Amino acid sequence: MSLIKTRPKVRLVLPTHVFPGDEVRAEVLLDARRPVEVGAVSATLEGYGYVATGAGEHRRSQRRHLVGMRADLTGPAELPKGRTKMPCIFRLPQGLPPTYDATAGTVTVRVAYEITVHVDIPWWPDRKVTFVMVMQRRPERRLQPDKKIFSPNPEGPRRQEAHIEVALDDTLIVPGGTLRGQLAPYNVAYNRYGRTELALVGFQRVQVRGRAAGGEALRYTITKDLSQVGEAEAVPFAMKLPDRLPPTFSSELCQLQWSFETKARYDFVRNLTFQVPVEVLPSGSQTKRRQRQAPLVIGSERIRTIWSTVAQQHGFTYDEERGTLHATERDADLGETDITIRREHRGAEGIFLSGSLAYPALQLGLDGGSASSLRRVVGGGVTIGDERWDRDHYLTSREHAQLRSLLQPVSAHLLPLRLYDIDDTSLTVHHRDAGQSPKQLQWFAQATRHLARALSRARARVVPPAAMAELRPAWEVLARRLDAPLQTTCMAVEGRIDATEVRIVTEWAQDETPTHTTVEVRFRDPIADRFRLAWDPTDGLRRGDLEQLSPSARARWQTLLEGALAVDVERDHLVVVLPAPSPDPALLYQRAEAGLALYAALMAGQGPYR
């Protein structure tokens, strides 16, 4: 071994993306020109947050340790000539804030993560190299909130005062995307509007030794000239967002919040400024809407008047903020059906009136809507007997006989409408109209309500699944005992035993085979956490301690397990999963009674001692 030692070069290979809660698999690369003895090689991960406010003698700072980990890669050894690879693993905790570094005025915020590789060389200067690790927020899949109109005064323009309305397409923002919207000025006859700045602004807030501080940290701005814009005239805008836009986050030490700011210059020297809260999601996130809505009409009083008048005449409520009509059809046995009517933009097809129904689950495996070109060629499914309507739509379910019995009283109400989408819990129909005609809006609102009523009545007439048709009389007896209607769509009853809610449901596979029966008992009052239990035949007791139960409760617990596929006891309910179909629904009633007996025994043992 040479007396003149050489220190190896150090490299570190990290995953492209690192998120809190991850198992980070890194690899240390040591390149030695000739063999070298080392006492040890280690890798240390450290994360810290640093905040500072003020200047000079008033400068206050605070540093907080976020995470610390060490991986010992080797003890005394000889590194051979060439490259040596040493893998290491760091298991990150959840809740770590993302990497961030910004200074705004006298406020500095830094969140950083570093990995230091230490090569101990006996009787020679050690090699220490520090690498930066970028922590990111995990990408999310989020549903965009409904579009809204924002303004400095929600009640609208006052007298001759300057007033501007802004509509944002999205308030959940993804880095690298485009933020689109519209703005419209009011009272232009009394206020000379000019340049308007539209900005995405990031505000950072910190806590330094018990004192709060903060301010603007980031700003991205575009401008629009409103000098030639008329009264309530909508002006579209689009802002391209940077790929490295820091996401919204909050930690004990600091937080970053975003808002969309409108700053309109009027009368040459005066400014009208207001802000709208928005959220910046992590890079790679995805957002979607339940439906593609048409842009809100900025400043159109005529549309508001038409829609509010139709709402009053036909028993709807008008949501001016969202531009929708809403009503609820109630059935004592079958539950509520919510009706929502809105304007929806279908891209190149234009603007349609859209009516949506949300109803209790049919559990038919129902799927349908507008038929694509391929679907028209393939065919299949169930028809309603009108050649043109059947060509443009498709309808299918787990069992076609059940779907036919549902459609028979409903088809007449579907014919004049375009079915866009239907499943077990919702239905959407369209009518080609922009919603600016009172006559067309009235017709569509009434047609949608009649469809909702027909569908509610039709579900009670659906024939049982073929596999359980012979059991219908026994299930009807069960329904009477629970004082509730029988849901023949899936063979289910939701009723009560002695004022306690009980739900018995047959679950189905798509191939018309019943998979299991669920018996659920909803507790009137919650039980203690120590009584939460979970069991299945494979793993046995997966959660809980039977020693916490009284002898009476343990006996009733064993009764629930007989022949069960799974049993789960939560604070507010218990669920027993049984094979399906049940040969005798009376046995399901007995199992529900057994669940009530266990609940009574658990409530009797609610005290601190068993």
XYZ file of C-alpha atoms in Angstrom:
610
model
C 0.000 0.000 0.000
C 1.392 3.383 -1.012
C 2.270 5.825 1.733
C 0.727 8.575 -0.376
C -2.974 7.800 -0.301
C -5.581 9.001 -2.747
C -9.126 9.827 -1.817
C -11.805 8.295 -4.010
C -14.171 10.460 -6.000
C -17.723 10.296 -4.681
C -20.942 10.325 -6.677
C -24.508 9.714 -5.609
C -27.361 8.337 -7.709
C -30.867 9.310 -6.513
C -34.364 8.574 -7.852
C -35.784 11.170 -10.245
C -38.686 11.903 -7.894
C -38.584 11.803 -4.096
C -41.788 12.106 -2.055
C -42.543 12.068 1.700
C -43.215 8.547 2.945
C -41.082 7.004 0.173
C -38.390 4.396 0.546
C -35.514 6.205 -1.174
C -33.069 3.778 -2.781
C -29.816 5.600 -3.428
C -26.445 4.348 -4.646
C -23.031 5.690 -3.613
C -20.371 5.413 -6.318
C -16.701 5.504 -5.200
C -14.066 5.822 -7.950
C -10.512 5.067 -6.770
C -7.404 5.476 -8.938
C -5.691 2.769 -6.890
C -6.609 0.614 -3.893
C -7.211 2.584 -0.700
C -7.971 1.518 2.874
C -11.023 3.068 4.482
C -12.120 2.979 8.102
C -15.811 3.347 7.212
C -18.179 4.714 4.607
C -21.512 6.250 5.631
C -24.313 8.316 4.100
C -26.289 10.778 6.212
C -29.591 12.359 5.148
C -30.565 15.614 6.806
C -33.509 17.895 6.228
C -33.983 21.322 7.755
C -36.159 24.370 7.560
C -34.697 27.859 7.946
C -36.627 31.100 8.303
C -35.395 34.623 8.969
C -37.059 38.026 9.224
C -35.887 41.576 9.697
C -32.531 43.166 8.961
C -29.429 44.240 10.837
C -29.707 44.066 14.602
C -33.416 43.286 14.242
C -32.708 40.166 12.210
C -34.341 37.095 13.732
C -33.810 33.575 12.460
C -34.753 30.051 13.345
C -33.603 26.681 12.062
C -35.649 23.523 12.562
C -34.503 19.950 12.089
C -36.970 18.063 9.857
C -35.397 14.648 9.391
C -32.113 12.898 10.094
C -30.987 9.424 9.027
C -27.681 7.612 8.692
C -26.759 4.556 6.644
C -23.467 2.780 7.439
C -22.281 1.353 4.134
C -19.118 -0.435 5.220
C -16.670 -0.775 8.074
C -12.865 -1.114 7.724
C -12.160 -2.327 4.209
C -9.972 -1.858 1.181
C -11.547 -0.185 -1.818
C -10.235 -1.754 -5.005
C -9.064 0.224 -7.969
C -11.948 1.433 -10.125
C -15.605 1.887 -9.167
C -17.251 0.509 -6.062
C -21.046 0.659 -5.744
C -22.692 0.850 -2.332
C -26.502 0.891 -2.186
C -28.322 2.541 0.706
C -31.989 2.984 1.664
C -33.680 5.850 3.520
C -37.294 5.432 4.646
C -38.735 8.926 4.743
C -41.498 9.863 7.187
C -44.803 11.254 5.996
C -45.590 14.965 6.229
C -42.259 16.430 5.139
C -42.579 19.824 3.390
C -41.237 20.135 -0.169
C -37.933 21.738 -1.071
C -38.379 25.512 -1.186
C -36.134 28.585 -1.258
C -37.383 32.160 -1.543
C -36.578 35.613 -0.196
C -39.173 38.371 -0.191
C -38.036 41.657 1.299
C -36.596 40.841 4.705
C -38.245 37.401 4.932
C -36.208 34.365 3.897
C -37.559 30.840 3.774
C -35.543 27.757 2.951
C -36.509 24.094 3.137
C -33.646 21.833 2.076
C -32.627 18.186 2.136
C -29.020 16.981 1.838
C -27.205 13.663 1.764
C -23.586 13.713 2.948
C -21.298 10.824 2.029
C -18.370 10.436 4.459
C -15.396 8.263 3.482
C -13.176 7.772 6.569
C -9.530 7.241 5.522
C -7.179 6.290 8.413
C -4.224 8.621 8.791
C -5.357 10.721 5.862
C -7.831 13.549 5.240
C -11.338 12.114 4.914
C -13.522 12.630 1.886
C -16.860 14.330 2.604
C -19.246 15.273 -0.189
C -22.727 16.741 0.261
C -25.458 16.298 -2.344
C -28.794 18.096 -2.613
C -31.945 15.973 -2.589
C -35.090 17.637 -3.957
C -38.227 16.745 -2.013
C -41.468 17.043 -3.948
C -45.141 16.850 -3.094
C -46.730 13.720 -4.466
C -48.898 14.350 -7.582
C -52.630 14.380 -6.893
C -55.839 13.594 -8.754
C -58.409 16.243 -7.836
C -61.875 17.287 -8.904
C -62.075 20.924 -9.971
C -64.616 22.976 -7.992
C -67.551 24.364 -9.937
C -66.765 27.527 -11.856
C -67.580 30.770 -10.080
C -67.625 34.492 -10.747
C -65.421 36.661 -8.527
C -65.584 40.405 -7.944
C -64.694 42.970 -5.262
C -68.392 43.271 -4.429
C -70.454 40.033 -4.679
C -73.650 42.105 -4.830
C -72.572 43.697 -8.108
C -71.595 47.231 -9.142
C -72.650 50.059 -6.872
C -73.936 53.260 -8.454
C -71.142 54.676 -10.574
C -68.255 52.885 -8.872
C -65.682 50.908 -10.805
C -66.464 47.201 -10.819
C -64.932 44.169 -12.540
C -66.004 40.542 -12.609
C -63.560 37.677 -13.193
C -64.342 34.055 -14.020
C -61.532 31.499 -13.726
C -61.815 28.190 -15.569
C -59.792 26.497 -12.816
C -58.935 27.284 -9.198
C -56.820 24.120 -8.849
C -53.704 24.952 -10.866
C -51.131 22.532 -12.269
C -47.597 23.813 -13.032
C -46.860 24.010 -16.744
C -50.532 24.420 -17.655
C -52.494 27.444 -18.827
C -54.787 29.429 -16.549
C -57.747 30.691 -18.564
C -60.694 32.882 -17.748
C -62.651 36.019 -18.572
C -63.075 39.473 -17.087
C -65.721 42.120 -17.688
C -65.763 45.787 -16.586
C -68.871 47.611 -15.378
C -69.847 51.271 -15.231
C -67.552 52.061 -18.159
C -69.518 55.246 -18.819
C -68.333 56.631 -15.484
C -64.858 55.092 -15.196
C -62.123 55.223 -17.818
C -60.502 51.780 -17.645
C -56.999 51.218 -18.955
C -54.309 48.628 -18.366
C -55.317 45.714 -16.129
C -52.755 43.406 -14.551
C -53.724 39.775 -13.959
C -51.247 38.072 -11.648
C -50.709 34.749 -9.902
C -49.211 35.727 -6.550
C -47.527 33.510 -3.952
C -47.548 34.633 -0.308
C -45.206 33.067 2.211
C -45.863 33.192 5.957
C -43.447 32.179 8.691
C -43.224 31.802 12.449
C -39.926 32.947 13.978
C -39.626 32.475 17.722
C -43.327 32.926 18.258
C -43.666 35.924 15.932
C -45.519 35.770 12.608
C -44.222 37.448 9.478
C -44.687 37.130 5.754
C -45.376 38.767 2.453
C -45.381 38.366 -1.283
C -42.704 35.970 -2.515
C -43.570 35.147 -6.144
C -45.549 36.873 -8.908
C -46.389 35.966 -12.515
C -48.230 38.679 -14.462
C -49.984 39.293 -17.782
C -51.783 42.490 -18.845
C -55.000 43.330 -20.672
C -56.042 46.689 -22.121
C -59.667 47.536 -21.231
C -59.689 51.029 -22.716
C -61.837 49.973 -25.699
C -64.034 47.415 -23.913
C -67.772 48.058 -23.616
C -70.118 47.692 -20.650
C -70.075 44.130 -19.235
C -68.185 42.909 -22.308
C -66.354 39.646 -21.628
C -62.598 39.695 -22.316
C -60.885 36.276 -22.397
C -57.363 35.808 -21.077
C -54.806 32.998 -20.854
C -51.720 32.815 -18.617
C -49.040 30.194 -19.375
C -47.691 28.893 -16.070
C -44.033 27.929 -15.461
C -43.154 24.255 -15.146
C -41.383 24.807 -11.811
C -44.206 26.645 -10.062
C -43.875 25.816 -6.322
C -46.975 24.048 -4.994
C -49.123 25.259 -2.128
C -47.886 23.824 1.173
C -48.081 24.385 4.903
C -45.762 23.253 7.704
C -45.123 24.227 11.311
C -42.359 26.607 10.266
C -43.726 28.189 7.079
C -46.420 28.057 4.434
C -46.914 29.123 0.827
C -50.378 30.205 -0.333
C -51.437 31.412 -3.781
C -54.049 33.826 -5.077
C -55.123 35.245 -8.425
C -54.961 39.036 -8.336
C -56.808 41.473 -10.587
C -55.472 45.051 -10.574
C -57.423 47.335 -12.918
C -56.181 50.875 -13.593
C -58.990 53.395 -14.128
C -59.239 57.179 -14.311
C -55.474 57.156 -15.063
C -54.295 57.034 -11.432
C -56.751 54.871 -9.501
C -56.574 51.093 -9.056
C -59.261 48.493 -8.351
C -57.590 45.438 -6.805
C -59.002 42.170 -5.505
C -57.738 38.632 -5.056
C -59.168 35.128 -5.466
C -57.685 32.202 -3.493
C -56.321 29.416 -5.710
C -54.319 26.274 -5.012
C -51.217 25.213 -6.922
C -50.983 21.420 -7.072
C -47.728 19.451 -7.308
C -46.181 18.912 -10.737
C -47.694 15.972 -12.555
C -51.076 16.328 -10.852
C -54.287 15.774 -12.793
C -57.607 17.561 -12.456
C -60.987 16.892 -14.001
C -64.597 17.982 -13.799
C -67.723 15.906 -13.415
C -68.850 17.516 -16.654
C -67.433 20.043 -19.051
C -69.301 23.243 -18.258
C -69.715 26.152 -20.627
C -67.841 29.309 -19.589
C -69.917 31.453 -17.262
C -71.486 34.387 -19.072
C -69.906 37.427 -17.510
C -72.236 40.351 -17.045
C -75.278 38.905 -18.798
C -78.281 40.084 -16.833
C -80.689 38.678 -19.414
C -79.520 35.111 -18.808
C -79.914 35.529 -15.043
C -83.429 36.942 -15.470
C -84.539 34.086 -17.748
C -83.191 31.365 -15.477
C -84.476 32.852 -12.239
C -87.949 33.318 -13.793
C -88.104 29.707 -14.986
C -86.982 28.557 -11.538
C -89.811 30.442 -9.837
C -92.458 29.205 -12.295
C -91.537 25.518 -12.168
C -90.443 24.851 -8.599
C -86.670 25.011 -9.054
C -84.127 27.024 -7.101
C -81.758 29.202 -9.111
C -78.114 29.242 -8.049
C -76.918 32.526 -9.524
C -73.307 31.902 -8.541
C -73.125 28.616 -10.480
C -75.747 29.429 -13.076
C -77.811 26.264 -12.388
C -81.386 25.226 -11.641
C -81.878 22.667 -8.875
C -84.803 20.636 -7.559
C -85.312 17.463 -5.516
C -87.931 14.768 -6.116
C -88.693 12.849 -2.912
C -90.159 9.352 -2.544
C -90.879 7.992 0.944
C -89.676 4.500 -0.003
C -87.117 5.108 -2.762
C -85.267 8.170 -1.473
C -84.415 11.452 -3.160
C -83.540 12.274 -6.757
C -81.603 15.510 -7.213
C -82.121 17.406 -10.482
C -79.563 19.914 -11.749
C -79.876 21.863 -15.007
C -76.978 23.846 -16.415
C -75.424 25.114 -19.617
C -72.644 22.877 -20.882
C -70.090 23.493 -23.629
C -69.507 20.454 -25.851
C -66.516 21.829 -27.729
C -67.130 21.899 -31.494
C -70.749 20.821 -30.946
C -71.547 24.058 -29.183
C -73.526 24.813 -26.036
C -76.227 22.441 -24.753
C -78.728 22.449 -21.944
C -77.652 19.645 -19.621
C -79.912 17.924 -17.098
C -78.361 15.698 -14.444
C -80.187 13.304 -12.124
C -78.510 11.897 -9.004
C -80.441 9.076 -7.354
C -79.946 6.190 -4.880
C -77.836 3.421 -6.413
C -79.745 1.070 -8.743
C -77.003 -1.595 -8.504
C -77.854 -3.000 -11.941
C -74.360 -2.656 -13.400
C -75.966 -0.025 -15.617
C -73.952 1.705 -18.340
C -75.052 3.758 -21.318
C -75.075 7.042 -23.154
C -74.295 8.439 -26.584
C -73.041 5.718 -28.923
C -69.671 6.210 -30.608
C -69.144 5.170 -34.237
C -67.494 1.930 -33.078
C -70.311 1.217 -30.671
C -72.867 1.618 -33.469
C -71.004 -0.966 -35.545
C -70.555 -3.432 -32.679
C -74.138 -3.020 -31.434
C -75.434 -5.063 -28.521
C -77.175 -3.954 -25.368
C -80.852 -3.118 -24.867
C -83.045 -0.985 -27.156
C -86.191 1.017 -26.398
C -87.882 0.445 -29.757
C -87.168 3.698 -31.597
C -84.788 3.112 -34.504
C -83.226 6.560 -34.564
C -82.842 6.852 -30.792
C -81.450 3.310 -30.526
C -78.907 4.058 -33.290
C -77.537 7.089 -31.420
C -77.436 5.524 -27.935
C -76.416 2.359 -26.145
C -77.737 0.812 -22.922
C -76.454 -2.247 -21.119
C -76.503 -3.792 -17.651
C -75.583 -6.892 -15.709
C -78.879 -8.582 -16.683
C -80.751 -7.283 -19.720
C -84.114 -8.521 -18.437
C -83.814 -6.209 -15.447
C -82.882 -3.251 -17.652
C -85.838 -3.867 -19.962
C -88.239 -3.830 -17.013
C -86.708 -0.516 -15.875
C -86.918 1.079 -19.332
C -90.484 0.110 -20.152
C -92.134 2.987 -18.194
C -89.198 5.376 -18.822
C -88.592 5.144 -22.579
C -91.316 7.635 -23.548
C -89.571 10.296 -21.457
C -86.140 9.484 -22.937
C -87.182 9.719 -26.614
C -87.233 13.544 -26.957
C -83.895 13.888 -25.132
C -80.298 13.055 -25.954
C -78.951 10.629 -23.355
C -75.361 11.633 -22.698
C -74.460 9.283 -19.852
C -76.147 6.916 -17.408
C -74.922 4.607 -14.669
C -76.223 3.178 -11.395
C -76.210 6.520 -9.546
C -76.603 9.268 -12.128
C -78.066 10.171 -15.503
C -77.346 13.105 -17.818
C -79.462 14.232 -20.778
C -78.756 17.022 -23.275
C -80.798 19.305 -25.491
C -79.187 21.502 -28.144
C -79.951 24.991 -26.873
C -77.854 27.750 -25.291
C -80.363 28.416 -22.505
C -81.248 31.892 -23.726
C -84.823 31.007 -24.751
C -87.422 30.938 -21.946
C -89.611 28.545 -23.930
C -86.821 26.027 -24.555
C -85.553 26.225 -20.973
C -89.078 25.679 -19.596
C -89.609 22.656 -21.843
C -86.271 21.111 -20.912
C -86.745 21.701 -17.169
C -90.169 20.028 -17.273
C -88.937 17.132 -19.440
C -86.050 16.457 -17.062
C -88.347 16.525 -14.017
C -90.838 14.131 -15.680
C -87.949 11.781 -16.473
C -86.846 11.859 -12.818
C -90.326 10.966 -11.615
C -90.702 8.150 -14.152
C -87.326 6.663 -13.227
C -88.183 6.778 -9.512
C -91.435 4.872 -10.119
C -89.829 2.413 -12.536
C -87.126 1.189 -10.143
C -89.791 -0.337 -7.890
C -90.967 -2.502 -10.821
C -87.616 -3.983 -11.800
C -87.694 -7.799 -11.894
C -85.311 -9.631 -9.526
C -82.020 -11.064 -10.822
C -82.553 -14.461 -12.449
C -80.338 -16.224 -9.902
C -82.653 -15.130 -7.065
C -86.052 -14.880 -8.735
C -87.400 -17.897 -6.816
C -86.335 -16.333 -3.514
C -88.403 -13.168 -4.031
C -91.306 -14.235 -1.730
C -88.892 -14.971 1.114
C -87.133 -11.637 0.585
C -90.480 -9.839 0.634
C -91.136 -11.396 4.039
C -87.735 -10.094 5.154
C -88.597 -6.619 3.844
C -91.857 -6.591 5.815
C -90.016 -7.604 8.986
C -87.632 -4.685 8.457
C -90.551 -2.396 7.571
C -88.900 -1.316 4.301
C -89.376 -1.839 0.546
C -87.530 -4.643 -1.229
C -84.988 -3.354 -3.764
C -85.367 -5.998 -6.441
C -82.571 -4.528 -8.577
C -79.958 -6.276 -6.425
C -82.106 -7.945 -3.729
C -81.499 -5.572 -0.843
C -83.455 -4.139 2.084
C -82.621 -1.073 4.150
C -84.886 -0.908 7.192
C -84.932 -1.018 10.989
C -85.036 -3.443 13.894
C -86.233 -1.721 17.071
C -85.334 1.731 15.693
C -81.830 0.576 14.709
C -80.870 0.940 11.033
C -80.167 -2.375 9.317
C -78.957 -2.829 5.740
C -78.958 -6.241 3.999
C -77.553 -6.195 0.457
C -76.637 -8.842 -2.118
C -73.450 -7.910 -3.997
C -73.016 -9.003 -7.626
C -70.257 -9.737 -10.116
C -70.582 -8.443 -13.665
C -71.300 -11.995 -14.916
C -74.684 -12.069 -13.112
C -73.280 -14.118 -10.209
C -73.985 -13.064 -6.604
C -70.649 -12.775 -4.808
C -71.690 -12.227 -1.180
C -74.354 -10.799 1.105
C -73.596 -7.891 3.426
C -75.470 -7.455 6.709
C -74.809 -4.024 8.224
C -76.089 -2.724 11.568
C -75.753 1.017 12.274
C -75.231 1.801 15.967
C -77.368 4.458 17.615
C -74.398 5.497 19.784
C -70.703 4.852 19.090
C -68.835 2.129 20.941
C -65.396 2.518 22.531
C -62.309 2.236 20.304
C -61.102 -0.804 22.229
C -64.098 -2.766 20.944
C -63.227 -2.313 17.255
C -62.708 -5.765 15.721
C -61.949 -7.250 12.306
C -61.884 -10.922 11.325
C -61.727 -13.149 8.274
C -61.249 -16.931 7.881
C -57.785 -16.601 6.362
C -56.076 -14.274 8.840
C -58.342 -14.763 11.814
C -58.605 -11.746 14.114
C -56.874 -8.943 12.201
C -57.742 -6.122 14.578
C -58.806 -5.861 18.179
C -58.427 -7.833 21.399
C -61.137 -10.258 22.502
C -59.873 -9.937 26.063
C -61.429 -6.456 26.069
C -64.881 -8.072 25.644
C -67.106 -9.353 28.410
C -67.958 -13.093 28.384
C -71.421 -12.212 27.055
C -69.975 -10.113 24.215
C -67.461 -12.830 23.304
C -70.265 -15.384 23.008
C -72.205 -13.100 20.674
C -69.059 -12.409 18.674
C -68.631 -16.135 18.070
C -72.235 -16.322 16.869
C -71.502 -13.668 14.231
C -68.512 -15.631 12.901
C -70.467 -18.802 12.065
C -70.299 -19.267 8.283
C -69.132 -15.690 7.715
C -66.632 -14.553 5.079
C -65.637 -11.496 7.129
C -66.784 -9.526 10.164
C -65.865 -5.901 10.843
C -66.916 -3.932 13.953
C -66.335 -0.164 13.766
C -67.283 2.552 16.252
C -70.603 3.345 14.563
C -71.525 0.124 12.749
C -70.757 -3.537 12.197
C -70.675 -5.507 8.934
C -71.022 -9.253 8.451
C -70.167 -10.661 5.014
C -71.907 -13.944 4.188
C -72.030 -16.244 1.146
C -74.628 -15.456 -1.533
C -77.298 -16.170 -2.359
C -78.597 -16.898 1.102
C -80.824 -20.029 1.013
C -83.171 -18.447 3.563
C -83.380 -14.647 4.061
C -84.725 -15.337 7.564
C -81.167 -16.348 8.468
C -79.995 -12.873 7.425
C -82.533 -11.325 9.808
C -81.222 -13.576 12.584
C -77.658 -12.452 11.789
C -78.761 -8.810 12.068
C -80.346 -9.614 15.446
C -77.073 -11.238 16.501
C -75.295 -8.014 15.555
C -77.733 -6.032 17.693
C -77.119 -8.419 20.587
C -73.359 -7.906 20.283
C -73.873 -4.133 20.196
C -75.969 -4.309 23.382
C -73.265 -6.382 25.099
C -70.548 -3.956 24.023
C -72.524 -0.940 25.258
C -72.977 -2.692 28.604
C -69.173 -2.914 28.854
C -68.444 0.696 27.867
C -67.005 1.539 31.289
C -63.291 1.557 32.038
C -63.407 -1.968 33.459
C -64.599 -5.228 31.936
